[in-house]
Amino acid sequence: MLHGETVGLARRNDAEWWREAVIYQVYLRSFCDADGDGIGDLPGLRAGLRYLGELGVDAIWLSPCFPSPQRDHGYDVADYTSIDATYGTLDDFDALVGEAHALEIKVVLDLVPNHCSMEHPLFQQALAEGPAGPTRELFHFAEGRGPGGGRPPSNWRSIFGGSVWERVIEPDGEPGQWYFHLFTAAQPDWNWTNPRVRAMFADVLRFWLDRGVDGFRIDAAGALFKGDLLCDLEDPGVDERAHVPANPLAWGRPEVHDVYRSWRRICDDYAREDGSDRLLVGEISGFVARDVRTFLRADELHEAFLFELLEAPWNRERFRVIIERELRDGLASAGSLAWTLGSHDCVRLATRYGIDANETAEVGVARARAASLLVLALPGPVFLYQGDELGLPEAELPDSALTDPIFEHTGGERRGRDGCRVPLPWSGDAAPFGFSPPTHARPPWLPQPELFAAHTVERQRSDHASTWQLHRRALAMRRSLGARRDGRLRWLDVVPDVLAFRHEETLTCATNFASEPRRAPRPGTPQLTTASAPTGWLAPHSTAWWIEEV
Ligand code: NOJ
């Protein structure tokens, strides 16, 4: 795009609430613990809804809360239509949805269709039936290679480390067939070519839609169908090395689109009843992300995460290239990519920007604030990961505290994702920082570092300059601009190191990527800044917003 040219996304209408929504990712285990067992739960989340209302989010995406042995913290689902007792009950869930809606907060569930838990009754039935049983068809079972079938059926490696095949002990007590798992052995993959699997998930969608949910985040959405599992790969470790989808036989198979078209029809049926879309947002990463727009056709997913900014270093050109491309390409697809800077799967934003450049923690936080304000100024939906509104750093945890299966599966080579999942600090000066009630029976499931004391919600609420207040104000302004921020923007390439753009007649946003102050691209005092500077200037690593009066 040339300087001065105007680009942007299609204008939203009210039915399409998701087009401009700020969706807050609730990592339930770590949000708020009401019963004192050290693990966040639905009653805790209900208690925290006012906080989210005050922050001003439009929706929450709730990490999996279904019954699960928690071998991958809920991404191993044993029952898709119930609530894990650790988190509460279906009544708690219904109450949550009702209360969230009363606050005008929509609720998006996390659906895990690629795999289940090995404790899922159908997998248990498949094991019990033995090799000839019909239920094995719902999964991917195969005979092993070599004498006695003792070697895995193929050489593929899992994204979490180790073989994708696990051998079972058959009902006769002897080692027998092997089953396929893209992630851990505790997460057997469903066989999506089997119509029963399709029908079952259609029912799961309807079950939750009937309970009033506003949509689904689809886990590992580029997977589901697989190529020939029995054929050896030339590069079997490609997923394991990349840590993201890279194996073309395991991800991005064309059949998956038909499933999402059928899900879209289900969602659209519900949307027709009350005029409010039921969102489908896909987690599509790795090489599949290259073709992510093919998932965003008018009859498929509404949204997919854009992971590129999340992976990008603090660099003006990188940000500019990614944003420019997405805005331009966005014009051609019905659905939207959602700006994403953090999640429960990656190092915390504030730490990432510090580590990348070997900068100090303060610089990391300054950049995190600036990046957040930058994406909140862009047209399109934004996902905000729990705790990033507080500027939480990645927690450094001792080996003994680590629970992520990645740590175990890689023999400690990869430390895993626990550091960004540590329970939120709400109040006080010492753990559990109000995360659990004062009479709690157990400490938080991951230890909170002492430095969380400086980041509590309580402190940040009363500090005008805090990261929390910054987000609250930004969300309020974004909302008040509403339709005036109509998705058309113009780059203002006037100052080196500064990424600046203007929404016609509404908002000008400028980010200084440099370590020194830079001239602001327009006169006047900004209404919102991540770091103060004399009028006419931008502080190092900062973003400012100027809002036009009408
Ligand atoms: C992606 C989820 O975000 C991650 O946390 C999980 O481990 C894998 N999918 C497997 O479900």
PDB file of C-alpha atoms in Angstrom, residues 206 209 262-276 278:
ATOM      1  CA  ARG A 206     -25.953 -27.815  19.558  1.00  0.00           C
ATOM      2  CA  LEU A 209     -25.568 -23.421  21.701  1.00  0.00           C
ATOM      3  CA  SER A 262     -21.540 -27.824   8.330  1.00  0.00           C
ATOM      4  CA  TRP A 263     -20.717 -26.151  11.656  1.00  0.00           C
ATOM      5  CA  ARG A 264     -21.353 -22.756  10.116  1.00  0.00           C
ATOM      6  CA  ARG A 265     -24.792 -23.909   9.021  1.00  0.00           C
ATOM      7  CA  ILE A 266     -25.537 -24.970  12.587  1.00  0.00           C
ATOM      8  CA  CYS A 267     -24.327 -21.639  13.981  1.00  0.00           C
ATOM      9  CA  ASP A 268     -26.236 -19.677  11.364  1.00  0.00           C
ATOM     10  CA  ASP A 269     -29.448 -21.482  12.285  1.00  0.00           C
ATOM     11  CA  TYR A 270     -29.070 -20.186  15.837  1.00  0.00           C
ATOM     12  CA  ALA A 271     -28.060 -16.730  14.633  1.00  0.00           C
ATOM     13  CA  ARG A 272     -31.199 -16.463  12.555  1.00  0.00           C
ATOM     14  CA  GLU A 273     -33.320 -16.892  15.652  1.00  0.00           C
ATOM     15  CA  ASP A 274     -32.110 -13.768  17.422  1.00  0.00           C
ATOM     16  CA  GLY A 275     -29.970 -11.950  14.876  1.00  0.00           C
ATOM     17  CA  SER A 276     -26.678 -12.402  16.720  1.00  0.00           C
ATOM     18  CA  ARG A 278     -22.506 -17.495  16.861  1.00  0.00           C
TER      19      ARG A 278
END
